[in-house]
Short mmCIF file of C-alpha atoms (C1' of nucleotides) in Angstrom, two decimals:
data_model
loop_
_atom_site.label_atom_id
_atom_site.label_comp_id
_atom_site.label_asym_id
_atom_site.label_seq_id
_atom_site.Cartn_x
_atom_site.Cartn_y
_atom_site.Cartn_z
CA UNK A 477 13.34 -51.27 -0.75
CA UNK A 478 11.56 -50.62 2.46
CA UNK A 479 14.06 -48.92 4.93
CA UNK A 480 17.55 -48.50 3.60
CA UNK A 481 20.45 -48.97 5.97
CA UNK A 482 21.57 -45.35 5.48
CA UNK A 483 18.59 -42.71 5.37
CA UNK A 484 18.05 -41.58 1.68
CA UNK A 485 16.67 -38.18 2.96
CA UNK A 486 17.42 -35.47 5.56
CA UNK A 487 15.94 -32.23 6.32
CA UNK A 488 18.89 -30.55 4.66
CA UNK A 489 18.51 -32.46 1.40
CA UNK A 490 14.86 -31.84 1.27
CA UNK A 491 15.29 -28.01 1.74
CA UNK A 492 18.16 -27.85 -0.73
CA UNK A 493 16.06 -29.66 -3.39
CA UNK A 494 13.01 -27.53 -2.61
CA UNK A 495 14.94 -24.36 -2.91
CA UNK A 496 16.42 -25.37 -6.19
CA UNK A 497 12.91 -26.39 -7.56
CA UNK A 498 11.54 -22.96 -6.50
CA UNK A 499 14.23 -21.00 -7.91
CA UNK A 500 13.85 -22.90 -11.26
CA UNK A 501 10.23 -23.27 -11.68
CA UNK A 502 8.54 -21.06 -9.06
CA UNK A 503 6.49 -21.85 -5.99
CA UNK A 504 3.65 -23.73 -7.75
CA UNK A 505 6.16 -26.38 -9.14
CA UNK A 506 6.82 -27.62 -5.68
CA UNK A 507 4.36 -30.46 -4.81
CA UNK A 508 5.25 -33.07 -2.36
CA UNK A 509 5.15 -35.70 -5.27
CA UNK A 510 7.28 -33.60 -7.63
CA UNK A 511 9.83 -32.68 -4.85
CA UNK A 512 10.12 -36.40 -3.75
CA UNK A 513 10.55 -37.36 -7.37
CA UNK A 514 13.42 -34.92 -7.57
CA UNK A 515 15.00 -36.62 -4.60
CA UNK A 516 14.38 -40.15 -5.92
CA UNK A 517 11.87 -41.09 -3.33
CA UNK A 518 8.19 -41.62 -3.28
CA UNK A 519 5.92 -38.50 -1.96
CA UNK A 520 4.95 -39.71 1.58
CA UNK A 521 8.62 -40.17 2.39
CA UNK A 522 8.87 -36.59 3.09
CA UNK A 523 6.72 -36.87 6.10
CA UNK A 524 9.31 -38.81 7.80
CA UNK A 525 11.28 -35.63 8.03
CA UNK A 526 8.73 -32.76 8.17
CA UNK A 527 5.10 -32.70 9.34
CA UNK A 528 3.71 -30.62 6.45
CA UNK A 529 4.65 -29.30 3.18
CA UNK A 530 4.32 -25.77 4.60
CA UNK A 531 7.08 -26.37 7.12
CA UNK A 532 9.41 -27.38 4.39
CA UNK A 533 8.69 -23.99 2.69
CA UNK A 534 9.17 -22.42 5.81
CA UNK A 535 12.61 -23.98 6.20
CA UNK A 536 13.37 -23.01 2.61
CA UNK A 537 12.53 -19.31 3.49
CA UNK A 538 14.66 -19.56 6.63
CA UNK A 539 17.68 -20.75 4.49
CA UNK A 540 17.31 -17.79 2.30
CA UNK A 541 17.22 -15.32 5.19
CA UNK A 542 20.17 -17.15 6.63
CA UNK A 543 22.34 -15.87 3.88
CA UNK A 544 21.80 -12.31 5.01
CA UNK A 545 25.07 -10.79 6.38
CA UNK A 546 24.79 -9.64 10.00
CA UNK A 547 28.33 -9.00 10.98
CA UNK A 548 28.02 -5.38 10.72
CA UNK A 549 25.84 -5.42 13.87
CA UNK A 550 28.34 -7.19 15.91
CA UNK A 551 29.16 -5.51 19.26
CA UNK A 552 32.49 -3.80 19.30
CA UNK A 553 32.00 -1.16 16.57
CA UNK A 554 29.05 0.49 18.10
CA UNK A 555 29.17 4.21 18.52
CA UNK A 556 26.64 6.79 17.29
CA UNK A 557 28.08 6.89 13.95
CA UNK A 558 28.11 3.43 13.05
CA UNK A 559 24.30 2.71 12.84
CA UNK A 560 23.87 4.21 9.40
CA UNK A 561 26.56 2.45 7.55
CA UNK A 562 25.66 -0.83 9.31
CA UNK A 563 21.86 -0.51 8.27
CA UNK A 564 23.13 0.42 4.75
CA UNK A 565 25.26 -2.73 4.47
CA UNK A 566 22.67 -4.90 6.06
CA UNK A 567 19.84 -3.63 3.73
CA UNK A 568 22.06 -4.32 0.75
CA UNK A 569 22.74 -7.88 1.96
CA UNK A 570 19.17 -8.39 2.64
CA UNK A 571 18.14 -7.37 -0.73
CA UNK A 572 20.77 -9.48 -2.42
CA UNK A 573 19.61 -12.64 -0.53
CA UNK A 574 16.06 -12.05 -1.48
CA UNK A 575 16.49 -11.18 -5.12
CA UNK A 576 18.73 -14.12 -5.48
CA UNK A 577 15.40 -16.26 -4.69
CA UNK A 578 12.64 -13.94 -5.84
CA UNK A 579 9.95 -16.75 -5.98
CA UNK A 580 10.18 -17.24 -2.18
CA UNK A 581 9.78 -13.64 -1.14
CA UNK A 582 5.83 -13.83 -1.17
CA UNK A 583 6.37 -16.49 1.32
CA UNK A 584 8.11 -14.15 3.91
CA UNK A 585 4.87 -12.52 4.19
CA UNK A 586 4.16 -14.13 7.65
CA UNK A 587 7.02 -12.17 9.05
CA UNK A 588 9.67 -13.58 11.25
CA UNK A 589 7.26 -15.92 12.86
CA UNK A 590 9.02 -18.69 14.59
CA UNK A 591 11.89 -19.00 11.95
CA UNK A 592 14.95 -18.85 13.82
CA UNK A 593 17.02 -16.90 11.44
CA UNK A 594 14.37 -13.99 11.03
CA UNK A 595 14.45 -13.76 14.78
CA UNK A 596 18.08 -13.73 15.00
CA UNK A 597 18.12 -10.87 12.35
CA UNK A 598 15.47 -8.81 14.24
CA UNK A 599 17.58 -9.21 17.44
CA UNK A 600 20.79 -8.15 15.87
CA UNK A 601 19.48 -5.18 14.36
CA UNK A 602 17.49 -4.03 17.38
CA UNK A 603 20.59 -4.67 19.71
CA UNK A 604 22.85 -2.84 17.55
CA UNK A 605 20.28 0.30 16.99
CA UNK A 606 19.88 0.51 20.94
CA UNK A 607 23.72 0.27 21.48
CA UNK A 608 23.98 3.13 18.94
CA UNK A 609 21.95 5.30 20.92
CA UNK A 610 18.31 4.76 19.52
CA UNK A 611 15.72 4.54 22.29
CA UNK A 612 14.34 0.99 22.32
CA UNK A 613 10.86 1.99 21.09
CA UNK A 614 12.52 3.81 18.13
CA UNK A 615 14.96 0.81 17.51
CA UNK A 616 12.05 -1.49 16.99
CA UNK A 617 10.47 0.77 14.45
CA UNK A 618 13.89 1.39 12.53
CA UNK A 619 14.13 -2.46 12.23
CA UNK A 620 10.73 -2.84 11.10
CA UNK A 621 10.57 -0.05 8.50
CA UNK A 622 13.89 -1.00 6.90
CA UNK A 623 12.45 -4.58 6.54
CA UNK A 624 9.34 -3.25 4.98
CA UNK A 625 11.35 -1.35 2.34
CA UNK A 626 13.75 -4.25 1.63
CA UNK A 627 10.89 -6.81 1.36
CA UNK A 628 8.74 -4.46 -0.57
CA UNK A 629 11.57 -3.85 -3.12
CA UNK A 630 12.33 -7.63 -3.50
CA UNK A 631 8.47 -8.51 -3.65
CA UNK A 632 6.94 -6.21 -5.97
CA UNK A 633 9.72 -5.43 -8.24
CA UNK A 634 8.08 -2.31 -9.93
CA UNK A 635 9.55 -2.94 -13.27
CA UNK A 636 9.02 -6.56 -13.59
CA UNK A 637 5.13 -5.62 -13.49
CA UNK A 638 5.29 -4.09 -16.92
CA UNK A 639 4.98 -6.69 -19.53
CA UNK A 640 7.28 -6.57 -22.42
CA UNK A 641 4.47 -5.98 -24.99
CA UNK A 642 3.76 -2.50 -26.37
CA UNK A 643 0.19 -3.66 -27.12
CA UNK A 644 -0.76 -4.09 -23.33
CA UNK A 645 -0.60 -0.40 -23.12
CA UNK A 646 -3.32 1.88 -24.52
CA UNK A 647 -1.59 5.34 -24.57
CA UNK A 648 -4.94 7.00 -24.22
CA UNK A 649 -5.52 5.27 -20.92
CA UNK A 650 -2.10 5.75 -19.47
CA UNK A 651 -0.96 9.10 -20.99
CA UNK A 652 2.32 9.01 -18.92
CA UNK A 653 3.22 5.42 -19.57
CA UNK A 654 3.65 5.54 -23.33
CA UNK A 655 7.10 4.00 -22.99
CA UNK A 656 6.23 1.65 -20.19
CA UNK A 657 6.99 -1.59 -22.13
CA UNK A 658 10.64 -0.48 -22.45
CA UNK A 659 10.77 -0.81 -18.54
CA UNK A 660 10.72 -4.54 -18.68
CA UNK A 661 14.10 -4.34 -20.69
CA UNK A 662 15.62 -2.06 -18.07
CA UNK A 663 14.12 -4.05 -15.24
CA UNK A 664 17.19 -4.37 -13.00
CA UNK A 665 18.31 -0.78 -13.56
CA UNK A 666 15.08 0.65 -12.53
CA UNK A 667 14.73 -1.67 -9.64
CA UNK A 668 18.42 -1.12 -8.51
CA UNK A 669 18.05 2.61 -8.98
CA UNK A 670 14.66 2.83 -7.10
CA UNK A 671 16.17 0.76 -4.19
CA UNK A 672 19.33 2.83 -3.80
CA UNK A 673 17.44 6.13 -4.19
CA UNK A 674 15.02 4.94 -1.46
CA UNK A 675 17.67 3.66 0.77
CA UNK A 676 19.58 6.95 0.81
CA UNK A 677 16.38 8.85 1.55
CA UNK A 678 15.38 6.57 4.19
CA UNK A 679 18.72 6.72 5.95
CA UNK A 680 18.93 10.54 5.53
CA UNK A 681 15.46 10.80 7.13
CA UNK A 682 16.56 8.76 9.90
CA UNK A 683 19.63 10.71 10.55
CA UNK A 684 17.48 13.73 11.05
CA UNK A 685 15.23 12.01 13.50
CA UNK A 686 18.43 10.61 15.31
CA UNK A 687 19.68 14.27 15.75
CA UNK A 688 16.51 15.52 16.85
CA UNK A 689 16.59 12.91 19.74
CA UNK A 690 19.84 13.78 21.18
CA UNK B 727 -31.49 -26.30 -14.50
CA UNK B 728 -29.11 -25.93 -17.50
CA UNK B 729 -28.96 -22.16 -18.48
CA UNK B 730 -31.25 -19.74 -16.63
CA UNK B 731 -33.03 -17.02 -18.50
CA UNK B 732 -31.07 -14.43 -16.39
CA UNK B 733 -27.42 -15.34 -15.77
CA UNK B 734 -26.59 -16.44 -12.28
CA UNK B 735 -23.05 -15.17 -12.33
CA UNK B 736 -21.23 -12.14 -13.47
CA UNK B 737 -17.57 -11.40 -13.14
CA UNK B 738 -18.53 -8.68 -10.53
CA UNK B 739 -20.51 -11.41 -8.27
CA UNK B 740 -17.55 -13.70 -8.49
CA UNK B 741 -15.01 -11.07 -7.68
CA UNK B 742 -16.85 -9.81 -4.79
CA UNK B 743 -17.48 -13.19 -3.31
CA UNK B 744 -13.76 -14.28 -3.81
CA UNK B 745 -12.79 -11.07 -1.91
CA UNK B 746 -15.11 -11.79 0.75
CA UNK B 747 -13.69 -15.53 1.09
CA UNK B 748 -10.18 -14.42 1.07
CA UNK B 749 -10.80 -11.64 3.72
CA UNK B 750 -12.61 -14.22 5.83
CA UNK B 751 -10.42 -17.25 5.55
CA UNK B 752 -7.40 -16.60 3.57
CA UNK B 753 -6.12 -17.31 0.13
CA UNK B 754 -5.88 -20.98 0.62
CA UNK B 755 -9.67 -21.10 1.26
CA UNK B 756 -10.31 -19.98 -2.36
CA UNK B 757 -10.83 -23.02 -4.46
CA UNK B 758 -13.10 -22.98 -7.54
CA UNK B 759 -15.46 -25.49 -5.95
CA UNK B 760 -15.58 -23.67 -2.60
CA UNK B 761 -16.26 -20.16 -4.26
CA UNK B 762 -18.71 -21.65 -6.59
CA UNK B 763 -20.61 -23.18 -3.68
CA UNK B 764 -20.67 -19.83 -2.06
CA UNK B 765 -22.18 -18.57 -4.98
CA UNK B 766 -24.86 -21.31 -5.34
CA UNK B 767 -23.47 -22.66 -8.47
CA UNK B 768 -21.30 -25.66 -9.55
CA UNK B 769 -17.50 -25.37 -9.89
CA UNK B 770 -17.16 -25.27 -13.62
CA UNK B 771 -19.63 -22.50 -14.00
CA UNK B 772 -16.98 -19.96 -13.07
CA UNK B 773 -15.19 -20.93 -16.38
CA UNK B 774 -17.97 -19.10 -18.33
CA UNK B 775 -16.83 -15.81 -16.91
CA UNK B 776 -12.87 -16.14 -16.30
CA UNK B 777 -10.50 -18.42 -18.13
CA UNK B 778 -8.52 -19.50 -15.03
CA UNK B 779 -8.67 -19.27 -11.22
CA UNK B 780 -5.60 -17.01 -11.39
CA UNK B 781 -7.52 -14.49 -13.47
CA UNK B 782 -10.05 -14.36 -10.72
CA UNK B 783 -7.46 -13.57 -8.07
CA UNK B 784 -5.94 -11.01 -10.42
CA UNK B 785 -9.33 -9.26 -10.51
CA UNK B 786 -9.44 -9.49 -6.76
CA UNK B 787 -6.27 -7.83 -6.44
CA UNK B 788 -7.23 -5.18 -8.92
CA UNK B 789 -10.51 -4.39 -6.82
CA UNK B 790 -8.41 -3.73 -3.68
CA UNK B 791 -5.84 -1.41 -5.60
CA UNK B 792 -8.91 0.22 -7.04
CA UNK B 793 -9.72 1.51 -3.50
CA UNK B 794 -6.76 3.62 -3.29
CA UNK B 795 -7.37 7.45 -3.50
CA UNK B 796 -5.51 9.05 -6.47
CA UNK B 797 -7.20 12.42 -6.35
CA UNK B 798 -4.24 14.12 -4.65
CA UNK B 799 -2.39 13.71 -8.13
CA UNK B 800 -4.75 15.61 -10.12
CA UNK B 801 -3.56 18.28 -12.23
CA UNK B 802 -4.31 21.59 -11.19
CA UNK B 803 -2.75 21.70 -7.84
CA UNK B 804 0.85 20.98 -8.98
CA UNK B 805 3.48 23.25 -8.01
CA UNK B 806 6.93 22.22 -6.42
CA UNK B 807 5.42 22.27 -2.94
CA UNK B 808 2.56 19.75 -3.60
CA UNK B 809 4.40 16.55 -4.28
CA UNK B 810 5.27 15.96 -0.70
CA UNK B 811 1.69 16.11 0.77
CA UNK B 812 0.52 14.35 -2.36
CA UNK B 813 2.86 11.41 -1.63
CA UNK B 814 2.07 11.31 1.86
CA UNK B 815 -1.61 10.99 1.33
CA UNK B 816 -1.37 8.53 -1.25
CA UNK B 817 0.88 6.34 0.71
CA UNK B 818 -1.60 6.37 3.56
CA UNK B 819 -4.43 5.56 1.42
CA UNK B 820 -2.32 2.94 -0.31
CA UNK B 821 -1.48 1.34 3.06
CA UNK B 822 -5.09 1.49 4.22
CA UNK B 823 -6.42 -0.24 1.27
CA UNK B 824 -3.85 -2.92 1.54
CA UNK B 825 -4.25 -3.60 5.25
CA UNK B 826 -8.10 -3.78 4.91
CA UNK B 827 -7.27 -7.02 2.81
CA UNK B 828 -4.00 -8.49 4.29
CA UNK B 829 -4.48 -11.68 2.73
CA UNK B 830 -4.24 -10.63 -0.79
CA UNK B 831 -1.03 -8.70 -0.30
CA UNK B 832 1.35 -11.51 -1.43
CA UNK B 833 -0.62 -11.76 -4.60
CA UNK B 834 0.38 -8.13 -5.52
CA UNK B 835 3.98 -9.65 -5.99
CA UNK B 836 3.74 -9.63 -9.63
CA UNK B 837 3.56 -5.88 -9.77
CA UNK B 838 1.06 -3.73 -11.66
CA UNK B 839 1.17 -6.32 -14.49
CA UNK B 840 -1.45 -6.03 -16.88
CA UNK B 841 -3.90 -4.88 -14.11
CA UNK B 842 -5.65 -1.73 -15.20
CA UNK B 843 -5.68 -0.17 -11.87
CA UNK B 844 -2.13 -0.94 -10.95
CA UNK B 845 -1.08 0.89 -14.37
CA UNK B 846 -3.50 3.82 -13.44
CA UNK B 847 -1.95 4.32 -10.15
CA UNK B 848 1.64 4.12 -11.60
CA UNK B 849 0.63 6.77 -14.24
CA UNK B 850 -0.89 9.15 -11.73
CA UNK B 851 2.05 9.22 -9.31
CA UNK B 852 4.70 9.44 -12.30
CA UNK B 853 2.56 12.27 -13.94
CA UNK B 854 2.46 14.29 -10.70
CA UNK B 855 5.94 14.00 -9.93
CA UNK B 856 7.07 15.08 -13.35
CA UNK B 857 4.65 18.08 -13.30
CA UNK B 858 6.07 19.00 -9.83
CA UNK B 859 9.56 19.28 -11.13
CA UNK B 860 11.05 15.77 -10.67
CA UNK B 861 13.09 14.68 -13.85
CA UNK B 862 11.45 11.64 -15.41
CA UNK B 863 13.95 9.14 -14.43
CA UNK B 864 13.69 10.18 -10.94
CA UNK B 865 9.94 10.27 -10.83
CA UNK B 866 10.06 6.65 -12.09
CA UNK B 867 12.26 5.79 -8.94
CA UNK B 868 10.04 7.91 -6.65
CA UNK B 869 6.86 5.99 -7.55
CA UNK B 870 8.79 2.58 -7.33
CA UNK B 871 10.34 3.16 -4.06
CA UNK B 872 7.09 4.38 -2.32
CA UNK B 873 5.22 1.34 -3.66
CA UNK B 874 8.08 -0.93 -2.14
CA UNK B 875 7.80 0.62 1.25
CA UNK B 876 3.96 0.57 1.42
CA UNK B 877 3.78 -2.99 -0.07
CA UNK B 878 6.38 -4.14 2.38
CA UNK B 879 4.72 -2.55 5.24
CA UNK B 880 1.55 -4.22 4.47
CA UNK B 881 2.99 -7.67 3.39
CA UNK B 882 5.39 -8.42 6.19
CA UNK B 883 3.85 -6.77 9.04
CA UNK B 884 6.79 -6.88 11.36
CA UNK B 885 4.78 -7.48 14.69
CA UNK B 886 2.57 -10.14 13.40
CA UNK B 887 5.56 -12.25 12.85
CA UNK B 888 5.96 -12.55 16.48
CA UNK B 889 3.55 -15.28 17.86
CA UNK B 890 1.68 -14.79 21.07
CA UNK B 891 3.33 -17.48 22.97
CA UNK B 892 6.30 -16.58 25.33
CA UNK B 893 7.54 -20.17 25.23
CA UNK B 894 8.62 -19.61 21.54
CA UNK B 895 11.29 -17.45 22.58
CA UNK B 896 14.49 -18.73 24.16
CA UNK B 897 15.97 -15.60 25.86
CA UNK B 898 19.32 -16.92 25.51
CA UNK B 899 19.27 -17.24 21.83
CA UNK B 900 17.67 -13.92 21.28
CA UNK B 901 19.10 -11.70 24.20
CA UNK B 902 17.19 -8.62 23.10
CA UNK B 903 13.98 -10.06 22.11
CA UNK B 904 12.86 -11.08 25.83
CA UNK B 905 9.59 -9.24 25.42
CA UNK B 906 8.99 -10.17 21.76
CA UNK B 907 5.87 -12.13 22.44
CA UNK B 908 4.28 -8.96 23.70
CA UNK B 909 4.67 -7.54 20.24
CA UNK B 910 1.72 -9.51 19.02
CA UNK B 911 -0.50 -7.76 21.43
CA UNK B 912 0.63 -4.26 20.33
CA UNK B 913 0.86 -5.36 16.60
CA UNK B 914 -1.08 -2.60 15.14
CA UNK B 915 0.63 0.23 17.17
CA UNK B 916 4.12 -1.01 16.15
CA UNK B 917 3.13 -1.42 12.47
CA UNK B 918 1.40 2.07 12.26
CA UNK B 919 4.46 3.63 14.36
CA UNK B 920 7.09 2.08 11.98
CA UNK B 921 4.94 2.97 8.93
CA UNK B 922 4.67 6.56 9.99
CA UNK B 923 8.33 6.98 10.94
CA UNK B 924 9.38 5.27 7.85
CA UNK B 925 7.24 7.39 5.74
CA UNK B 926 8.42 10.79 7.30
CA UNK B 927 12.05 9.60 6.77
CA UNK B 928 11.37 8.74 3.06
CA UNK B 929 9.78 11.97 2.39
CA UNK B 930 12.35 13.97 4.43
CA UNK B 931 15.16 12.19 2.51
CA UNK B 932 13.49 12.87 -0.85
CA UNK B 933 13.18 16.36 -0.16
CA UNK B 934 16.84 16.70 0.28
CA UNK B 935 17.26 15.01 -3.15
CA UNK B 936 14.67 17.33 -4.53
CA UNK B 937 16.48 20.54 -3.18
CA UNK B 938 19.82 19.15 -4.59
CA UNK B 939 18.14 18.79 -8.02
CA UNK B 940 17.21 22.24 -8.35
"C1'" DA C 469 13.63 -45.43 12.10
"C1'" DC C 470 12.55 -44.79 7.39
"C1'" DC C 471 10.86 -46.11 3.22
"C1'" DT C 472 6.76 -47.98 0.26
"C1'" DG C 473 2.15 -48.33 -2.19
"C1'" DA C 474 -2.70 -47.82 -1.56
"C1'" DA C 475 -6.22 -44.82 -0.22
"C1'" DC C 476 -9.08 -40.61 1.02
"C1'" DA C 477 -10.71 -36.25 0.31
"C1'" DC C 478 -9.79 -32.51 -2.40
"C1'" DC C 479 -7.86 -29.90 -6.38
"C1'" DG C 480 -8.14 -26.96 -11.48
"C1'" DT C 481 -9.78 -27.55 -15.82
"C1'" DT C 482 -12.00 -29.87 -20.01
"C1'" DC C 483 -15.96 -31.15 -22.28
"C1'" DA C 484 -20.20 -33.06 -23.93
"C1'" DA C 485 -24.89 -32.37 -22.90
"C1'" DG C 486 -28.89 -29.59 -21.60
"C1'" DT C 487 -31.83 -25.32 -22.38
"C1'" DA D 1377 -24.94 -18.02 -23.98
"C1'" DC D 1378 -24.57 -20.16 -19.50
"C1'" DC D 1379 -25.24 -23.77 -16.59
"C1'" DT D 1380 -24.56 -28.90 -15.29
"C1'" DG D 1381 -22.36 -33.71 -14.03
"C1'" DA D 1382 -18.91 -36.70 -15.29
"C1'" DA D 1383 -14.24 -37.22 -16.05
"C1'" DC D 1384 -8.82 -36.48 -16.03
"C1'" DA D 1385 -4.69 -35.59 -14.01
"C1'" DC D 1386 -2.99 -33.98 -10.15
"C1'" DC D 1387 -2.88 -32.37 -5.10
"C1'" DG D 1388 -1.55 -32.97 0.53
"C1'" DT D 1389 -1.64 -36.18 3.93
"C1'" DT D 1390 -2.69 -40.95 6.28
"C1'" DC D 1391 -1.66 -45.54 7.36
"C1'" DA D 1392 -0.67 -50.18 7.28
"C1'" DA D 1393 3.07 -53.02 5.55
"C1'" DG D 1394 7.82 -53.96 4.92
"C1'" DT D 1395 12.75 -54.18 6.67
#
DNA sequence: ACCTGAACACCGTTCAAGT
DNA sequence: ACCTGAACACCGTTCAAGT
């Protein structure tokens, strides 16, 4: 079989298979040969659809960010009281999209870059903040700092860092972390709690700044 | 030359060289062969000092986190008014350590894990918050959410994401980002501003919560 | 246009051999 | 104990060859 009359691959099929592989086995499991095998083709076939492996992973990251709900930034329900609930809903949707695919979060490191959905997201947040009354320079910062917090919460899940093995912790070395190994069990609660606590603090603090501006 | 009478390598030399290579050329530049060449030895020599390449990079990450100042959490100057300036100073030192070595930030994804300095840091923050009057469950969250924000700010530097090429941005597609390409130039200012704005908001918000608790 | 196998330079890691 | 070269299985990518 050289060229089939109907293409075996498409960019979409490749991205879908790559995301499934990343979710199931992590980033390191994605090699061009392995991914191609998963799709029933040979390694080099991928290069008919993407110039490099990195661009495949870029497209995967874009797919994940595309899952983020941005409808709360739609023009129409603007007003000076809408920016807070909009940021809140956006942050939760953003975090949900990332924690659904935790293995690609480190890949988001490059920032929005040339990825279209990342740019669309930045544009939506910025536009809504300006319409709500934030000065443009502040609107840029608000979008950025919210992104920092959400990405950080999805990236370095604090609790996941503690392995589930009491022997890893010398109580003499870390006097306050005696029960740290328990954190692995309650991972999700701790993460969720820290995220919600931080989100509330962030929005409370931004509200103070917003009031000072007007 | 088989075995020299004085060892050519040490864990410390390896880690130092690896960090220099990461800083200069990024994570992908670090291969065992390349790193060994940089140290004047052959590839497999590294395995006399580290069991895997991943553990070398773990040690590199640990080195970077070790640069974070924790002295503001020392017992003695506790009191209910000290936790805020302590968190502020720590966050700035933490961010400075990470932005000095931006290429290893995605590596911190695994969280503190078994890395001793990450655990020491978590322990110091937690202990100081509890001594300042935060209930333990809240102290855990405060340490985690601050880490989220700092790691996120170092990871996905918002501005770095915008490439310095006006042609990458179709003004029709991103109506609010017409000047986005300019962001690449002002990268540091935007990042710094967003970080400081977010940090103030976060601490203002935490102060509100702290008052509510007492 | 879109797939294939062969090939290239390069990986991380193992291991027997040297001192 | 600590280094070496050879070797293994595996990479990302290129390319000529097939239809």
